[in-house]
Amino acid sequence: MSSPHLTHVPAPDGLAPSPQYSHVVWGTGRFVAISGQCALDASGAVVGEGDAVAQAHQVFANLERCLSAAGAGFGDVVKLTYYVTDVAHLPAVRDARDAYFAGAPLPASSAMQVSALVRPELLVEIEAFALVAEQAAGDSGTELRLVR
């Protein structure tokens, strides 16, 4: 098997580029869907009640654990969907995202404000879709391409 690749298109013809996401991402590999993650610790307790920054970091830590369980990392993510109870929380979400993506091309994304999440003290929920490399024995990497 060959290494799969991801192609990121930040600005298709006729669309303004965004520093916050790629307009289009495609690739090959094993599809992974990660359910919406909230700011809950391993015991189910809310982390950072009332604090969007703390909650965003916990959500990305939980996403990292889920991706790892699938043999994936943030570089394999092709789509994120953000659900926030107030769009004013998006800068905190983006800062946490940038810390976890650490220079990897940003995936496609959507954000929406919702009236509530599953528990009233939760401010942020994020779901992810990834394409994971189908690695041959001894193959250790995924090729990423960025199309400008």
PDB file of C-alpha atoms in Angstrom:
ATOM      1  CA  MET A   1       0.000   0.000   0.000  1.00  0.00           C
ATOM      2  CA  SER A   2       1.199   3.480  -0.716  1.00  0.00           C
ATOM      3  CA  SER A   3       1.029   6.308   1.785  1.00  0.00           C
ATOM      4  CA  PRO A   4      -2.179   8.267   1.454  1.00  0.00           C
ATOM      5  CA  HIS A   5      -2.036  11.990   1.067  1.00  0.00           C
ATOM      6  CA  LEU A   6      -4.142  14.948   2.010  1.00  0.00           C
ATOM      7  CA  THR A   7      -4.576  17.915  -0.264  1.00  0.00           C
ATOM      8  CA  HIS A   8      -5.543  21.266   1.272  1.00  0.00           C
ATOM      9  CA  VAL A   9      -6.976  24.014  -0.911  1.00  0.00           C
ATOM     10  CA  PRO A  10      -7.093  27.233   1.125  1.00  0.00           C
ATOM     11  CA  ALA A  11      -8.455  29.339  -1.761  1.00  0.00           C
ATOM     12  CA  PRO A  12     -10.162  27.734  -4.768  1.00  0.00           C
ATOM     13  CA  ASP A  13     -10.496  30.000  -7.791  1.00  0.00           C
ATOM     14  CA  GLY A  14     -12.969  32.773  -7.084  1.00  0.00           C
ATOM     15  CA  LEU A  15     -12.886  32.446  -3.264  1.00  0.00           C
ATOM     16  CA  ALA A  16     -10.991  34.614  -0.810  1.00  0.00           C
ATOM     17  CA  PRO A  17      -8.343  32.713   1.165  1.00  0.00           C
ATOM     18  CA  SER A  18      -8.892  32.273   4.889  1.00  0.00           C
ATOM     19  CA  PRO A  19      -6.142  32.049   7.484  1.00  0.00           C
ATOM     20  CA  GLN A  20      -8.615  30.170   9.723  1.00  0.00           C
ATOM     21  CA  TYR A  21      -9.334  27.054   7.601  1.00  0.00           C
ATOM     22  CA  SER A  22      -8.929  25.328   4.237  1.00  0.00           C
ATOM     23  CA  HIS A  23     -11.936  25.675   1.930  1.00  0.00           C
ATOM     24  CA  VAL A  24     -11.399  22.128   0.582  1.00  0.00           C
ATOM     25  CA  VAL A  25      -9.532  19.071   1.859  1.00  0.00           C
ATOM     26  CA  TRP A  26      -9.422  15.658   0.202  1.00  0.00           C
ATOM     27  CA  GLY A  27      -7.299  12.566   0.407  1.00  0.00           C
ATOM     28  CA  THR A  28      -7.173   8.822   0.641  1.00  0.00           C
ATOM     29  CA  GLY A  29      -7.033   6.466   3.590  1.00  0.00           C
ATOM     30  CA  ARG A  30      -9.259   5.122   6.354  1.00  0.00           C
ATOM     31  CA  PHE A  31     -12.162   7.443   7.291  1.00  0.00           C
ATOM     32  CA  VAL A  32     -12.471   8.293  10.992  1.00  0.00           C
ATOM     33  CA  ALA A  33     -15.432  10.136  12.522  1.00  0.00           C
ATOM     34  CA  ILE A  34     -14.968  11.588  16.003  1.00  0.00           C
ATOM     35  CA  SER A  35     -18.150  12.359  17.918  1.00  0.00           C
ATOM     36  CA  GLY A  36     -18.570  15.855  19.308  1.00  0.00           C
ATOM     37  CA  GLN A  37     -16.226  16.283  22.245  1.00  0.00           C
ATOM     38  CA  CYS A  38     -16.966  18.553  25.205  1.00  0.00           C
ATOM     39  CA  ALA A  39     -14.873  19.777  28.124  1.00  0.00           C
ATOM     40  CA  LEU A  40     -15.301  16.651  30.228  1.00  0.00           C
ATOM     41  CA  ASP A  41     -12.500  14.848  32.040  1.00  0.00           C
ATOM     42  CA  ALA A  42     -12.110  11.068  32.281  1.00  0.00           C
ATOM     43  CA  SER A  43     -14.664  10.896  35.117  1.00  0.00           C
ATOM     44  CA  GLY A  44     -17.244  12.983  33.234  1.00  0.00           C
ATOM     45  CA  ALA A  45     -16.724  16.154  35.266  1.00  0.00           C
ATOM     46  CA  VAL A  46     -16.778  19.503  33.478  1.00  0.00           C
ATOM     47  CA  VAL A  47     -13.370  21.148  33.121  1.00  0.00           C
ATOM     48  CA  GLY A  48     -13.320  24.960  33.213  1.00  0.00           C
ATOM     49  CA  GLU A  49     -16.928  25.770  34.049  1.00  0.00           C
ATOM     50  CA  GLY A  50     -17.612  29.270  32.704  1.00  0.00           C
ATOM     51  CA  ASP A  51     -14.131  29.465  31.095  1.00  0.00           C
ATOM     52  CA  ALA A  52     -14.122  29.146  27.294  1.00  0.00           C
ATOM     53  CA  VAL A  53     -10.298  29.011  27.126  1.00  0.00           C
ATOM     54  CA  ALA A  54     -10.044  26.091  29.580  1.00  0.00           C
ATOM     55  CA  GLN A  55     -12.955  24.304  27.931  1.00  0.00           C
ATOM     56  CA  ALA A  56     -11.510  24.707  24.422  1.00  0.00           C
ATOM     57  CA  HIS A  57      -8.182  23.228  25.541  1.00  0.00           C
ATOM     58  CA  GLN A  58      -9.930  20.288  27.227  1.00  0.00           C
ATOM     59  CA  VAL A  59     -11.984  19.659  24.087  1.00  0.00           C
ATOM     60  CA  PHE A  60      -8.843  19.530  21.926  1.00  0.00           C
ATOM     61  CA  ALA A  61      -7.131  17.273  24.480  1.00  0.00           C
ATOM     62  CA  ASN A  62     -10.139  14.937  24.227  1.00  0.00           C
ATOM     63  CA  LEU A  63     -10.042  15.087  20.429  1.00  0.00           C
ATOM     64  CA  GLU A  64      -6.348  14.197  20.568  1.00  0.00           C
ATOM     65  CA  ARG A  65      -7.155  11.125  22.684  1.00  0.00           C
ATOM     66  CA  CYS A  66      -9.887  10.051  20.249  1.00  0.00           C
ATOM     67  CA  LEU A  67      -7.647  10.566  17.225  1.00  0.00           C
ATOM     68  CA  SER A  68      -4.872   8.597  18.904  1.00  0.00           C
ATOM     69  CA  ALA A  69      -7.280   5.712  19.542  1.00  0.00           C
ATOM     70  CA  ALA A  70      -7.817   5.592  15.762  1.00  0.00           C
ATOM     71  CA  GLY A  71      -4.088   5.758  14.993  1.00  0.00           C
ATOM     72  CA  ALA A  72      -4.458   9.368  13.849  1.00  0.00           C
ATOM     73  CA  GLY A  73      -3.272  12.832  14.777  1.00  0.00           C
ATOM     74  CA  PHE A  74      -4.305  16.392  14.061  1.00  0.00           C
ATOM     75  CA  GLY A  75      -2.428  16.298  10.752  1.00  0.00           C
ATOM     76  CA  ASP A  76      -4.973  13.697   9.580  1.00  0.00           C
ATOM     77  CA  VAL A  77      -8.024  15.863  10.327  1.00  0.00           C
ATOM     78  CA  VAL A  78      -9.910  16.989   7.235  1.00  0.00           C
ATOM     79  CA  LYS A  79     -12.942  18.651   8.865  1.00  0.00           C
ATOM     80  CA  LEU A  80     -13.829  20.239  12.199  1.00  0.00           C
ATOM     81  CA  THR A  81     -17.279  21.411  13.228  1.00  0.00           C
ATOM     82  CA  TYR A  82     -17.458  23.843  16.150  1.00  0.00           C
ATOM     83  CA  TYR A  83     -20.586  24.292  18.242  1.00  0.00           C
ATOM     84  CA  VAL A  84     -20.400  27.209  20.687  1.00  0.00           C
ATOM     85  CA  THR A  85     -23.012  28.714  22.952  1.00  0.00           C
ATOM     86  CA  ASP A  86     -21.666  32.180  22.062  1.00  0.00           C
ATOM     87  CA  VAL A  87     -19.654  33.138  18.967  1.00  0.00           C
ATOM     88  CA  ALA A  88     -17.515  35.240  21.318  1.00  0.00           C
ATOM     89  CA  HIS A  89     -15.895  31.898  22.340  1.00  0.00           C
ATOM     90  CA  LEU A  90     -14.458  31.336  18.833  1.00  0.00           C
ATOM     91  CA  PRO A  91     -11.137  33.160  19.488  1.00  0.00           C
ATOM     92  CA  ALA A  92     -10.507  30.806  22.447  1.00  0.00           C
ATOM     93  CA  VAL A  93     -11.369  27.817  20.254  1.00  0.00           C
ATOM     94  CA  ARG A  94      -9.040  29.010  17.477  1.00  0.00           C
ATOM     95  CA  ASP A  95      -6.172  29.596  19.928  1.00  0.00           C
ATOM     96  CA  ALA A  96      -6.561  26.071  21.329  1.00  0.00           C
ATOM     97  CA  ARG A  97      -6.832  24.643  17.808  1.00  0.00           C
ATOM     98  CA  ASP A  98      -3.659  26.426  16.720  1.00  0.00           C
ATOM     99  CA  ALA A  99      -1.769  25.035  19.733  1.00  0.00           C
ATOM    100  CA  TYR A 100      -2.803  21.465  18.882  1.00  0.00           C
ATOM    101  CA  PHE A 101      -2.360  21.731  15.112  1.00  0.00           C
ATOM    102  CA  ALA A 102       1.122  23.252  15.630  1.00  0.00           C
ATOM    103  CA  GLY A 103       1.783  24.305  12.048  1.00  0.00           C
ATOM    104  CA  ALA A 104      -0.117  21.504  10.296  1.00  0.00           C
ATOM    105  CA  PRO A 105      -2.373  22.696   7.468  1.00  0.00           C
ATOM    106  CA  LEU A 106      -5.753  23.667   8.866  1.00  0.00           C
ATOM    107  CA  PRO A 107      -8.711  21.467   7.946  1.00  0.00           C
ATOM    108  CA  ALA A 108     -12.013  22.567   6.479  1.00  0.00           C
ATOM    109  CA  SER A 109     -14.285  23.831   9.229  1.00  0.00           C
ATOM    110  CA  SER A 110     -17.702  25.156  10.137  1.00  0.00           C
ATOM    111  CA  ALA A 111     -18.781  27.027  13.242  1.00  0.00           C
ATOM    112  CA  MET A 112     -22.213  27.642  14.627  1.00  0.00           C
ATOM    113  CA  GLN A 113     -23.734  29.211  17.669  1.00  0.00           C
ATOM    114  CA  VAL A 114     -26.238  26.952  19.414  1.00  0.00           C
ATOM    115  CA  SER A 115     -28.692  27.756  22.177  1.00  0.00           C
ATOM    116  CA  ALA A 116     -27.377  24.975  24.418  1.00  0.00           C
ATOM    117  CA  LEU A 117     -25.181  21.903  24.567  1.00  0.00           C
ATOM    118  CA  VAL A 118     -25.907  18.618  26.345  1.00  0.00           C
ATOM    119  CA  ARG A 119     -25.136  20.145  29.777  1.00  0.00           C
ATOM    120  CA  PRO A 120     -25.782  23.795  30.712  1.00  0.00           C
ATOM    121  CA  GLU A 121     -22.238  24.447  31.965  1.00  0.00           C
ATOM    122  CA  LEU A 122     -20.664  23.428  28.616  1.00  0.00           C
ATOM    123  CA  LEU A 123     -19.657  26.221  26.222  1.00  0.00           C
ATOM    124  CA  VAL A 124     -17.903  24.355  23.373  1.00  0.00           C
ATOM    125  CA  GLU A 125     -18.333  21.088  21.486  1.00  0.00           C
ATOM    126  CA  ILE A 126     -16.219  20.029  18.501  1.00  0.00           C
ATOM    127  CA  GLU A 127     -16.522  17.056  16.161  1.00  0.00           C
ATOM    128  CA  ALA A 128     -13.834  15.925  13.734  1.00  0.00           C
ATOM    129  CA  PHE A 129     -13.430  13.865  10.596  1.00  0.00           C
ATOM    130  CA  ALA A 130     -10.034  12.462   9.641  1.00  0.00           C
ATOM    131  CA  LEU A 131      -8.395  10.324   6.966  1.00  0.00           C
ATOM    132  CA  VAL A 132      -5.838   8.000   8.487  1.00  0.00           C
ATOM    133  CA  ALA A 133      -2.917   6.569   6.575  1.00  0.00           C
ATOM    134  CA  GLU A 134      -3.259   2.929   5.592  1.00  0.00           C
ATOM    135  CA  GLN A 135       0.354   2.181   6.402  1.00  0.00           C
ATOM    136  CA  ALA A 136       2.399  -0.609   4.958  1.00  0.00           C
ATOM    137  CA  ALA A 137       4.720  -2.453   7.321  1.00  0.00           C
ATOM    138  CA  GLY A 138       7.604  -0.166   8.189  1.00  0.00           C
ATOM    139  CA  ASP A 139       5.883   2.936   6.778  1.00  0.00           C
ATOM    140  CA  SER A 140       5.808   5.655   9.415  1.00  0.00           C
ATOM    141  CA  GLY A 141       4.401   8.744   7.762  1.00  0.00           C
ATOM    142  CA  THR A 142       1.656  10.509   5.935  1.00  0.00           C
ATOM    143  CA  GLU A 143       2.372  12.775   3.011  1.00  0.00           C
ATOM    144  CA  LEU A 144       0.634  16.149   3.204  1.00  0.00           C
ATOM    145  CA  ARG A 145       0.208  18.481   0.252  1.00  0.00           C
ATOM    146  CA  LEU A 146      -0.869  22.094   0.451  1.00  0.00           C
ATOM    147  CA  VAL A 147      -2.319  23.540  -2.740  1.00  0.00           C
ATOM    148  CA  ARG A 148      -2.320  27.333  -2.969  1.00  0.00           C
TER     149      ARG A 148
END
